[in-house]
């Protein structure tokens, strides 16, 4: 997944994606990711909220019990077998308790990256370009 000039459209769409995700978070929506590295990757590309990390809970039932039915829950789990399984379990459990569940952002991310990002933590590949670092010295991003 090397960065090329043709990726400029992907970066622009990703910036818009992160902006929309930040707005949702500010409105009180709960953004859910699978693990700590997923949360770190989101913050590296500009997400300013604090996502709920699914693996900090003791399973689906614990997660569902911990969330109010008045908040919108945005599932942004990985697109691998485990992520798809957890997504289906969470959607069915949360909807049975009348929670508002959104998969819009998960589908939007897959569309923006043309399916290249199957794990949310892979978004960190785009972090240097989203921070404005260009050229061959991507390592300079980590010094900012």
Short mmCIF file of N, CA and C in Angstrom, two decimals:
data_model
loop_
_atom_site.label_atom_id
_atom_site.label_comp_id
_atom_site.label_asym_id
_atom_site.label_seq_id
_atom_site.Cartn_x
_atom_site.Cartn_y
_atom_site.Cartn_z
N UNK A 1 0.83 -1.19 0.00
CA UNK A 1 0.00 0.00 0.00
C UNK A 1 0.86 1.24 0.00
N UNK A 2 1.63 1.42 -1.01
CA UNK A 2 2.48 2.60 -1.10
C UNK A 2 1.68 3.83 -1.46
N UNK A 3 2.17 4.95 -1.04
CA UNK A 3 1.52 6.23 -1.34
C UNK A 3 1.97 6.71 -2.71
N UNK A 4 0.99 7.09 -3.54
CA UNK A 4 1.27 7.63 -4.86
C UNK A 4 0.43 8.89 -5.04
N UNK A 5 0.80 9.67 -6.06
CA UNK A 5 0.08 10.91 -6.32
C UNK A 5 -1.40 10.65 -6.59
N UNK A 6 -1.73 9.50 -7.19
CA UNK A 6 -3.12 9.19 -7.50
C UNK A 6 -3.95 8.93 -6.23
N UNK A 7 -3.28 8.78 -5.10
CA UNK A 7 -3.98 8.56 -3.84
C UNK A 7 -4.54 9.85 -3.25
N UNK A 8 -4.32 10.97 -3.92
CA UNK A 8 -4.79 12.27 -3.41
C UNK A 8 -6.30 12.25 -3.18
N UNK A 9 -7.06 11.62 -4.07
CA UNK A 9 -8.51 11.54 -3.90
C UNK A 9 -8.86 10.71 -2.67
N UNK A 10 -8.12 9.61 -2.47
CA UNK A 10 -8.36 8.77 -1.30
C UNK A 10 -8.09 9.56 -0.03
N UNK A 11 -7.01 10.33 -0.01
CA UNK A 11 -6.68 11.14 1.17
C UNK A 11 -7.76 12.18 1.45
N UNK A 12 -8.26 12.81 0.39
CA UNK A 12 -9.31 13.82 0.57
C UNK A 12 -10.59 13.19 1.12
N UNK A 13 -10.95 12.03 0.58
CA UNK A 13 -12.14 11.33 1.08
C UNK A 13 -11.93 10.86 2.52
N UNK A 14 -10.71 10.45 2.83
CA UNK A 14 -10.39 10.02 4.19
C UNK A 14 -10.47 11.19 5.17
N UNK A 15 -10.02 12.35 4.74
CA UNK A 15 -10.13 13.55 5.59
C UNK A 15 -11.60 13.87 5.87
N UNK A 16 -12.42 13.79 4.85
CA UNK A 16 -13.86 14.02 5.00
C UNK A 16 -14.47 12.97 5.94
N UNK A 17 -14.07 11.72 5.77
CA UNK A 17 -14.53 10.61 6.61
C UNK A 17 -14.22 10.89 8.08
N UNK A 18 -12.98 11.29 8.37
CA UNK A 18 -12.56 11.58 9.74
C UNK A 18 -13.33 12.78 10.29
N UNK A 19 -13.55 13.79 9.45
CA UNK A 19 -14.33 14.95 9.88
C UNK A 19 -15.75 14.56 10.28
N UNK A 20 -16.37 13.71 9.48
CA UNK A 20 -17.73 13.25 9.81
C UNK A 20 -17.74 12.41 11.09
N UNK A 21 -16.72 11.58 11.25
CA UNK A 21 -16.61 10.75 12.46
C UNK A 21 -16.41 11.63 13.70
N UNK A 22 -15.62 12.69 13.57
CA UNK A 22 -15.43 13.63 14.68
C UNK A 22 -16.74 14.32 15.04
N UNK A 23 -17.52 14.71 14.02
CA UNK A 23 -18.82 15.35 14.28
C UNK A 23 -19.74 14.40 15.04
N UNK A 24 -19.77 13.14 14.61
CA UNK A 24 -20.62 12.15 15.28
C UNK A 24 -20.20 11.98 16.74
N UNK A 25 -18.90 11.95 16.97
CA UNK A 25 -18.39 11.79 18.32
C UNK A 25 -18.76 12.99 19.19
N UNK A 26 -18.68 14.19 18.63
CA UNK A 26 -19.04 15.40 19.36
C UNK A 26 -20.52 15.43 19.71
N UNK A 27 -21.35 14.82 18.88
CA UNK A 27 -22.79 14.76 19.14
C UNK A 27 -23.13 13.72 20.20
N UNK A 28 -22.14 12.95 20.63
CA UNK A 28 -22.37 11.97 21.68
C UNK A 28 -22.46 10.53 21.20
N UNK A 29 -22.23 10.30 19.92
CA UNK A 29 -22.24 8.93 19.42
C UNK A 29 -21.04 8.17 19.96
N UNK A 30 -21.21 6.86 20.10
CA UNK A 30 -20.14 6.00 20.58
C UNK A 30 -19.51 5.32 19.36
N UNK A 31 -18.22 5.57 19.15
CA UNK A 31 -17.49 4.94 18.05
C UNK A 31 -16.80 3.71 18.63
N UNK A 32 -17.06 2.55 18.04
CA UNK A 32 -16.54 1.30 18.58
C UNK A 32 -15.50 0.71 17.63
N UNK A 33 -14.31 0.42 18.16
CA UNK A 33 -13.26 -0.27 17.41
C UNK A 33 -12.92 -1.56 18.17
N UNK A 34 -12.23 -2.47 17.48
CA UNK A 34 -11.93 -3.76 18.10
C UNK A 34 -10.86 -3.67 19.18
N UNK A 35 -9.72 -3.08 18.85
CA UNK A 35 -8.60 -3.10 19.79
C UNK A 35 -7.91 -1.76 19.94
N UNK A 36 -6.90 -1.76 20.81
CA UNK A 36 -6.14 -0.56 21.13
C UNK A 36 -5.44 0.02 19.90
N UNK A 37 -4.86 -0.85 19.06
CA UNK A 37 -4.16 -0.36 17.88
C UNK A 37 -5.12 0.29 16.87
N UNK A 38 -6.35 -0.18 16.83
CA UNK A 38 -7.36 0.45 15.97
C UNK A 38 -7.64 1.87 16.46
N UNK A 39 -7.77 2.02 17.76
CA UNK A 39 -8.02 3.35 18.35
C UNK A 39 -6.84 4.28 18.09
N UNK A 40 -5.62 3.76 18.21
CA UNK A 40 -4.43 4.57 17.95
C UNK A 40 -4.35 5.00 16.49
N UNK A 41 -4.69 4.09 15.58
CA UNK A 41 -4.65 4.42 14.15
C UNK A 41 -5.66 5.52 13.83
N UNK A 42 -6.85 5.46 14.43
CA UNK A 42 -7.84 6.51 14.21
C UNK A 42 -7.33 7.86 14.68
N UNK A 43 -6.69 7.88 15.84
CA UNK A 43 -6.18 9.16 16.35
C UNK A 43 -5.03 9.68 15.48
N UNK A 44 -4.24 8.78 14.91
CA UNK A 44 -3.13 9.20 14.04
C UNK A 44 -3.62 9.89 12.77
N UNK A 45 -4.80 9.49 12.29
CA UNK A 45 -5.30 10.12 11.06
C UNK A 45 -6.21 11.31 11.34
N UNK A 46 -6.34 11.69 12.62
CA UNK A 46 -7.06 12.92 12.94
C UNK A 46 -8.34 12.78 13.72
N UNK A 47 -8.71 11.58 14.14
CA UNK A 47 -9.91 11.43 14.96
C UNK A 47 -9.63 11.98 16.35
N UNK A 48 -10.48 12.88 16.81
CA UNK A 48 -10.22 13.55 18.09
C UNK A 48 -11.02 12.98 19.25
N UNK A 49 -11.97 12.12 18.96
CA UNK A 49 -12.79 11.53 20.01
C UNK A 49 -12.08 10.40 20.74
N UNK A 50 -12.81 9.78 21.63
CA UNK A 50 -12.28 8.65 22.39
C UNK A 50 -13.12 7.43 22.06
N UNK A 51 -12.63 6.57 21.17
CA UNK A 51 -13.44 5.41 20.78
C UNK A 51 -13.55 4.38 21.90
N UNK A 52 -14.65 3.65 21.90
CA UNK A 52 -14.82 2.54 22.83
C UNK A 52 -14.09 1.34 22.23
N UNK A 53 -13.17 0.77 22.99
CA UNK A 53 -12.41 -0.39 22.51
C UNK A 53 -13.13 -1.65 22.96
N UNK A 54 -13.63 -2.42 21.99
CA UNK A 54 -14.45 -3.60 22.30
C UNK A 54 -13.72 -4.58 23.20
N UNK A 55 -12.44 -4.82 22.95
CA UNK A 55 -11.70 -5.83 23.73
C UNK A 55 -11.43 -5.41 25.17
N UNK A 56 -11.78 -4.17 25.54
CA UNK A 56 -11.70 -3.77 26.95
C UNK A 56 -12.88 -4.31 27.74
N UNK A 57 -13.88 -4.82 27.05
CA UNK A 57 -15.06 -5.38 27.71
C UNK A 57 -14.90 -6.90 27.78
N UNK A 58 -15.73 -7.55 28.58
CA UNK A 58 -15.62 -8.99 28.78
C UNK A 58 -16.51 -9.79 27.83
N UNK A 59 -16.74 -9.25 26.65
CA UNK A 59 -17.56 -9.96 25.67
C UNK A 59 -18.72 -9.12 25.19
N UNK A 60 -19.51 -9.73 24.33
CA UNK A 60 -20.63 -9.02 23.71
C UNK A 60 -21.65 -8.57 24.75
N UNK A 61 -22.01 -9.46 25.65
CA UNK A 61 -23.03 -9.14 26.66
C UNK A 61 -22.57 -7.98 27.55
N UNK A 62 -21.33 -7.99 27.98
CA UNK A 62 -20.79 -6.92 28.82
C UNK A 62 -20.80 -5.59 28.07
N UNK A 63 -20.41 -5.63 26.80
CA UNK A 63 -20.40 -4.42 25.99
C UNK A 63 -21.81 -3.85 25.86
N UNK A 64 -22.77 -4.72 25.52
CA UNK A 64 -24.15 -4.29 25.32
C UNK A 64 -24.73 -3.72 26.61
N UNK A 65 -24.44 -4.36 27.73
CA UNK A 65 -24.94 -3.89 29.03
C UNK A 65 -24.35 -2.53 29.41
N UNK A 66 -23.17 -2.21 28.89
CA UNK A 66 -22.47 -0.99 29.27
C UNK A 66 -22.90 0.25 28.48
N UNK A 67 -23.78 0.08 27.50
CA UNK A 67 -24.12 1.22 26.64
C UNK A 67 -25.60 1.55 26.70
N UNK A 68 -25.87 2.86 26.85
CA UNK A 68 -27.24 3.36 26.93
C UNK A 68 -27.94 3.20 25.59
N UNK A 69 -29.24 3.04 25.64
CA UNK A 69 -30.00 2.90 24.40
C UNK A 69 -30.29 4.25 23.75
N UNK A 70 -29.95 5.35 24.44
CA UNK A 70 -30.24 6.66 23.85
C UNK A 70 -29.09 7.19 22.99
N UNK A 71 -27.94 6.53 23.01
CA UNK A 71 -26.81 6.98 22.20
C UNK A 71 -26.70 6.15 20.93
N UNK A 72 -26.30 6.83 19.85
CA UNK A 72 -26.06 6.14 18.58
C UNK A 72 -24.73 5.41 18.69
N UNK A 73 -24.69 4.16 18.26
CA UNK A 73 -23.48 3.37 18.32
C UNK A 73 -22.98 3.11 16.90
N UNK A 74 -21.76 3.54 16.62
CA UNK A 74 -21.15 3.38 15.30
C UNK A 74 -20.12 2.27 15.40
N UNK A 75 -20.38 1.17 14.72
CA UNK A 75 -19.45 0.03 14.73
C UNK A 75 -18.42 0.20 13.63
N UNK A 76 -17.17 0.22 14.01
CA UNK A 76 -16.07 0.37 13.06
C UNK A 76 -15.07 -0.77 13.33
N UNK A 77 -15.61 -1.99 13.28
CA UNK A 77 -14.77 -3.16 13.53
C UNK A 77 -14.09 -3.60 12.24
N UNK A 78 -13.08 -4.43 12.38
CA UNK A 78 -12.31 -4.89 11.23
C UNK A 78 -13.20 -5.66 10.24
N UNK A 79 -12.70 -5.78 9.01
CA UNK A 79 -13.44 -6.46 7.97
C UNK A 79 -12.91 -7.87 7.70
N UNK A 80 -12.30 -8.45 8.74
CA UNK A 80 -11.85 -9.83 8.65
C UNK A 80 -12.94 -10.73 9.23
N UNK A 81 -12.67 -12.03 9.31
CA UNK A 81 -13.69 -12.97 9.79
C UNK A 81 -14.15 -12.64 11.20
N UNK A 82 -13.21 -12.37 12.10
CA UNK A 82 -13.55 -12.05 13.49
C UNK A 82 -14.36 -10.77 13.58
N UNK A 83 -13.93 -9.74 12.84
CA UNK A 83 -14.64 -8.47 12.86
C UNK A 83 -16.06 -8.59 12.33
N UNK A 84 -16.24 -9.35 11.28
CA UNK A 84 -17.58 -9.56 10.71
C UNK A 84 -18.46 -10.32 11.69
N UNK A 85 -17.89 -11.32 12.35
CA UNK A 85 -18.65 -12.09 13.34
C UNK A 85 -19.08 -11.20 14.50
N UNK A 86 -18.12 -10.43 15.03
CA UNK A 86 -18.44 -9.53 16.15
C UNK A 86 -19.47 -8.48 15.74
N UNK A 87 -19.34 -7.97 14.52
CA UNK A 87 -20.29 -6.97 14.04
C UNK A 87 -21.70 -7.55 14.01
N UNK A 88 -21.85 -8.75 13.46
CA UNK A 88 -23.19 -9.35 13.38
C UNK A 88 -23.77 -9.61 14.76
N UNK A 89 -22.94 -10.10 15.69
CA UNK A 89 -23.42 -10.36 17.06
C UNK A 89 -23.82 -9.06 17.75
N UNK A 90 -22.98 -8.03 17.62
CA UNK A 90 -23.27 -6.75 18.27
C UNK A 90 -24.52 -6.10 17.69
N UNK A 91 -24.65 -6.13 16.36
CA UNK A 91 -25.83 -5.52 15.73
C UNK A 91 -27.10 -6.19 16.24
N UNK A 92 -27.13 -7.52 16.25
CA UNK A 92 -28.35 -8.20 16.69
C UNK A 92 -28.65 -7.94 18.16
N UNK A 93 -27.62 -7.98 19.01
CA UNK A 93 -27.83 -7.74 20.44
C UNK A 93 -28.25 -6.29 20.73
N UNK A 94 -27.56 -5.34 20.09
CA UNK A 94 -27.88 -3.93 20.34
C UNK A 94 -29.25 -3.56 19.80
N UNK A 95 -29.60 -4.05 18.62
CA UNK A 95 -30.91 -3.73 18.06
C UNK A 95 -32.04 -4.37 18.85
N UNK A 96 -31.78 -5.53 19.46
CA UNK A 96 -32.82 -6.15 20.28
C UNK A 96 -33.10 -5.32 21.53
N UNK A 97 -32.15 -4.48 21.91
CA UNK A 97 -32.33 -3.59 23.06
C UNK A 97 -32.68 -2.17 22.62
N UNK A 98 -33.06 -2.03 21.38
CA UNK A 98 -33.52 -0.75 20.83
C UNK A 98 -32.42 0.30 20.72
N UNK A 99 -31.17 -0.12 20.61
CA UNK A 99 -30.08 0.82 20.38
C UNK A 99 -30.03 1.20 18.91
N UNK A 100 -29.61 2.41 18.64
CA UNK A 100 -29.40 2.86 17.26
C UNK A 100 -27.99 2.46 16.85
N UNK A 101 -27.88 1.57 15.87
CA UNK A 101 -26.59 1.05 15.44
C UNK A 101 -26.34 1.48 14.00
N UNK A 102 -25.12 1.95 13.72
CA UNK A 102 -24.79 2.39 12.37
C UNK A 102 -23.57 1.63 11.85
N UNK A 103 -23.70 1.11 10.63
CA UNK A 103 -22.58 0.48 9.93
C UNK A 103 -22.13 1.35 8.76
N UNK A 104 -22.71 2.54 8.64
CA UNK A 104 -22.42 3.43 7.53
C UNK A 104 -20.92 3.70 7.38
N UNK A 105 -20.26 4.00 8.51
CA UNK A 105 -18.84 4.37 8.45
C UNK A 105 -17.96 3.19 8.10
N UNK A 106 -18.35 2.01 8.53
CA UNK A 106 -17.59 0.81 8.18
C UNK A 106 -17.65 0.58 6.67
N UNK A 107 -18.84 0.71 6.09
CA UNK A 107 -19.00 0.54 4.64
C UNK A 107 -18.30 1.68 3.88
N UNK A 108 -18.39 2.89 4.42
CA UNK A 108 -17.75 4.04 3.76
C UNK A 108 -16.24 3.87 3.73
N UNK A 109 -15.66 3.38 4.81
CA UNK A 109 -14.21 3.16 4.86
C UNK A 109 -13.78 2.13 3.82
N UNK A 110 -14.54 1.06 3.69
CA UNK A 110 -14.22 0.04 2.69
C UNK A 110 -14.29 0.61 1.28
N UNK A 111 -15.28 1.47 1.04
CA UNK A 111 -15.44 2.06 -0.28
C UNK A 111 -14.32 3.07 -0.58
N UNK A 112 -13.98 3.89 0.39
CA UNK A 112 -12.94 4.92 0.20
C UNK A 112 -11.60 4.27 -0.14
N UNK A 113 -11.26 3.19 0.56
CA UNK A 113 -9.95 2.56 0.37
C UNK A 113 -10.01 1.41 -0.64
N UNK A 114 -11.11 1.27 -1.32
CA UNK A 114 -11.29 0.19 -2.31
C UNK A 114 -11.00 -1.18 -1.70
N UNK A 115 -11.36 -1.37 -0.44
CA UNK A 115 -11.18 -2.65 0.23
C UNK A 115 -9.76 -2.94 0.67
N UNK A 116 -8.84 -2.00 0.48
CA UNK A 116 -7.44 -2.23 0.86
C UNK A 116 -7.25 -2.26 2.37
N UNK A 117 -8.08 -1.52 3.08
CA UNK A 117 -7.98 -1.49 4.53
C UNK A 117 -9.00 -2.47 5.11
N UNK A 118 -8.51 -3.66 5.49
CA UNK A 118 -9.38 -4.67 6.09
C UNK A 118 -9.35 -4.58 7.62
N UNK A 119 -8.28 -4.00 8.14
CA UNK A 119 -8.13 -3.81 9.58
C UNK A 119 -8.01 -2.31 9.83
N UNK A 120 -8.75 -1.81 10.79
CA UNK A 120 -8.76 -0.37 11.08
C UNK A 120 -7.35 0.11 11.40
N UNK A 121 -6.54 -0.72 12.03
CA UNK A 121 -5.17 -0.31 12.37
C UNK A 121 -4.33 -0.02 11.13
N UNK A 122 -4.72 -0.55 9.96
CA UNK A 122 -4.00 -0.28 8.71
C UNK A 122 -4.14 1.17 8.26
N UNK A 123 -5.06 1.91 8.85
CA UNK A 123 -5.23 3.33 8.50
C UNK A 123 -4.00 4.15 8.84
N UNK A 124 -3.18 3.66 9.76
CA UNK A 124 -1.99 4.41 10.15
C UNK A 124 -1.02 4.59 8.97
N UNK A 125 -1.17 3.78 7.91
CA UNK A 125 -0.36 3.94 6.69
C UNK A 125 -0.60 5.32 6.08
N UNK A 126 -1.82 5.84 6.22
CA UNK A 126 -2.18 7.13 5.64
C UNK A 126 -1.83 8.32 6.55
N UNK A 127 -1.40 8.05 7.79
CA UNK A 127 -1.17 9.12 8.76
C UNK A 127 -0.15 10.16 8.30
N UNK A 128 1.01 9.77 7.75
CA UNK A 128 1.97 10.81 7.34
C UNK A 128 1.40 11.75 6.27
N UNK A 129 0.70 11.20 5.29
CA UNK A 129 0.15 12.04 4.23
C UNK A 129 -0.97 12.92 4.76
N UNK A 130 -1.76 12.41 5.69
CA UNK A 130 -2.85 13.22 6.25
C UNK A 130 -2.30 14.33 7.13
N UNK A 131 -1.10 14.13 7.66
CA UNK A 131 -0.46 15.17 8.48
C UNK A 131 0.31 16.16 7.61
N UNK A 132 0.38 15.90 6.31
CA UNK A 132 1.05 16.82 5.40
C UNK A 132 2.49 16.49 5.08
N UNK A 133 2.98 15.35 5.55
CA UNK A 133 4.36 14.95 5.26
C UNK A 133 4.37 14.32 3.88
N UNK A 134 5.22 14.82 3.01
CA UNK A 134 5.29 14.28 1.65
C UNK A 134 6.71 13.86 1.34
N UNK A 135 6.89 13.20 0.23
CA UNK A 135 8.22 12.78 -0.17
C UNK A 135 8.57 11.42 0.38
N UNK A 136 9.85 11.07 0.29
CA UNK A 136 10.30 9.74 0.67
C UNK A 136 10.54 9.61 2.17
N UNK A 137 10.61 10.70 2.91
CA UNK A 137 10.95 10.65 4.33
C UNK A 137 9.71 10.58 5.22
N UNK A 138 8.98 9.47 5.10
CA UNK A 138 7.77 9.29 5.93
C UNK A 138 8.13 9.17 7.40
N UNK A 139 9.39 8.78 7.70
CA UNK A 139 9.78 8.63 9.09
C UNK A 139 9.79 9.96 9.84
N UNK A 140 9.86 11.08 9.11
CA UNK A 140 9.85 12.39 9.75
C UNK A 140 8.52 12.67 10.44
N UNK A 141 7.46 11.99 10.01
CA UNK A 141 6.14 12.17 10.61
C UNK A 141 6.18 11.89 12.11
N UNK A 142 6.97 10.91 12.51
CA UNK A 142 6.98 10.51 13.90
C UNK A 142 7.70 11.50 14.81
N UNK A 143 8.38 12.49 14.20
CA UNK A 143 9.07 13.49 14.99
C UNK A 143 8.25 14.76 15.17
N UNK A 144 7.05 14.82 14.60
CA UNK A 144 6.23 16.02 14.72
C UNK A 144 5.39 16.00 15.95
#
